[in-house]
């Protein structure tokens, strides 16, 4: 449901490992033109804890080497956001996040016009 809502908000978003076997509670996505570190700050102010890049790059400001090794360029890797859901995360919370992310993305896009 998270990835579906994000994709509806931003058609250019790329979901890392979309067709691979992966954990169902974690999503990493790249939104061209929106740095991951900026998304982390914006979503933190909205009340959500997320990370930029891959788990292996957690806490680092530069682009994820893991994402680059997976074939994403440096700009794409620097625009990645990772969202992990816990065992007690509710559907309502996921929808709240997706709505907040969509609002912030729309603000970003309107500033770029």
mmCIF file with all atom_site columns, N, CA and C in Angstrom, residues 20 24 32 34-35 46 54 65 89:
data_model
loop_
_atom_site.group_PDB
_atom_site.id
_atom_site.type_symbol
_atom_site.label_atom_id
_atom_site.label_alt_id
_atom_site.label_comp_id
_atom_site.label_asym_id
_atom_site.label_entity_id
_atom_site.label_seq_id
_atom_site.pdbx_PDB_ins_code
_atom_site.Cartn_x
_atom_site.Cartn_y
_atom_site.Cartn_z
_atom_site.occupancy
_atom_site.B_iso_or_equiv
_atom_site.pdbx_formal_charge
_atom_site.auth_seq_id
_atom_site.auth_comp_id
_atom_site.auth_asym_id
_atom_site.auth_atom_id
_atom_site.pdbx_PDB_model_num
ATOM 1  N N  . UNK A 1 20 ? 12.374 -7.815 -7.051 1.00 0.00 ? 20 UNK A N  1
ATOM 2  C CA . UNK A 1 20 ? 13.224 -8.796 -6.363 1.00 0.00 ? 20 UNK A CA 1
ATOM 3  C C  . UNK A 1 20 ? 12.531 -9.328 -5.111 1.00 0.00 ? 20 UNK A C  1
ATOM 4  N N  . UNK A 1 24 ? 9.171  -7.476 3.230  1.00 0.00 ? 24 UNK A N  1
ATOM 5  C CA . UNK A 1 24 ? 7.919  -6.771 2.966  1.00 0.00 ? 24 UNK A CA 1
ATOM 6  C C  . UNK A 1 24 ? 7.739  -5.496 3.786  1.00 0.00 ? 24 UNK A C  1
ATOM 7  N N  . UNK A 1 32 ? 13.743 11.337 -8.326 1.00 0.00 ? 32 UNK A N  1
ATOM 8  C CA . UNK A 1 32 ? 14.673 12.227 -9.015 1.00 0.00 ? 32 UNK A CA 1
ATOM 9  C C  . UNK A 1 32 ? 14.432 13.695 -8.670 1.00 0.00 ? 32 UNK A C  1
ATOM 10 N N  . UNK A 1 34 ? 15.014 15.143 -5.767 1.00 0.00 ? 34 UNK A N  1
ATOM 11 C CA . UNK A 1 34 ? 14.733 15.392 -4.347 1.00 0.00 ? 34 UNK A CA 1
ATOM 12 C C  . UNK A 1 34 ? 15.719 14.585 -3.518 1.00 0.00 ? 34 UNK A C  1
ATOM 13 N N  . UNK A 1 35 ? 16.726 15.260 -2.995 1.00 0.00 ? 35 UNK A N  1
ATOM 14 C CA . UNK A 1 35 ? 17.782 14.572 -2.241 1.00 0.00 ? 35 UNK A CA 1
ATOM 15 C C  . UNK A 1 35 ? 17.217 13.810 -1.052 1.00 0.00 ? 35 UNK A C  1
ATOM 16 N N  . UNK A 1 46 ? 7.681  16.382 9.859  1.00 0.00 ? 46 UNK A N  1
ATOM 17 C CA . UNK A 1 46 ? 6.286  15.945 9.758  1.00 0.00 ? 46 UNK A CA 1
ATOM 18 C C  . UNK A 1 46 ? 5.971  14.826 10.760 1.00 0.00 ? 46 UNK A C  1
ATOM 19 N N  . UNK A 1 54 ? 20.627 3.310  1.364  1.00 0.00 ? 54 UNK A N  1
ATOM 20 C CA . UNK A 1 54 ? 20.483 1.915  1.780  1.00 0.00 ? 54 UNK A CA 1
ATOM 21 C C  . UNK A 1 54 ? 20.815 1.773  3.259  1.00 0.00 ? 54 UNK A C  1
ATOM 22 N N  . UNK A 1 65 ? 26.923 3.756  -1.775 1.00 0.00 ? 65 UNK A N  1
ATOM 23 C CA . UNK A 1 65 ? 27.732 2.928  -2.676 1.00 0.00 ? 65 UNK A CA 1
ATOM 24 C C  . UNK A 1 65 ? 26.983 1.656  -3.050 1.00 0.00 ? 65 UNK A C  1
ATOM 25 N N  . UNK A 1 89 ? 3.315  -1.159 13.293 1.00 0.00 ? 89 UNK A N  1
ATOM 26 C CA . UNK A 1 89 ? 2.890  -0.084 12.392 1.00 0.00 ? 89 UNK A CA 1
ATOM 27 C C  . UNK A 1 89 ? 1.526  -0.431 11.806 1.00 0.00 ? 89 UNK A C  1
#
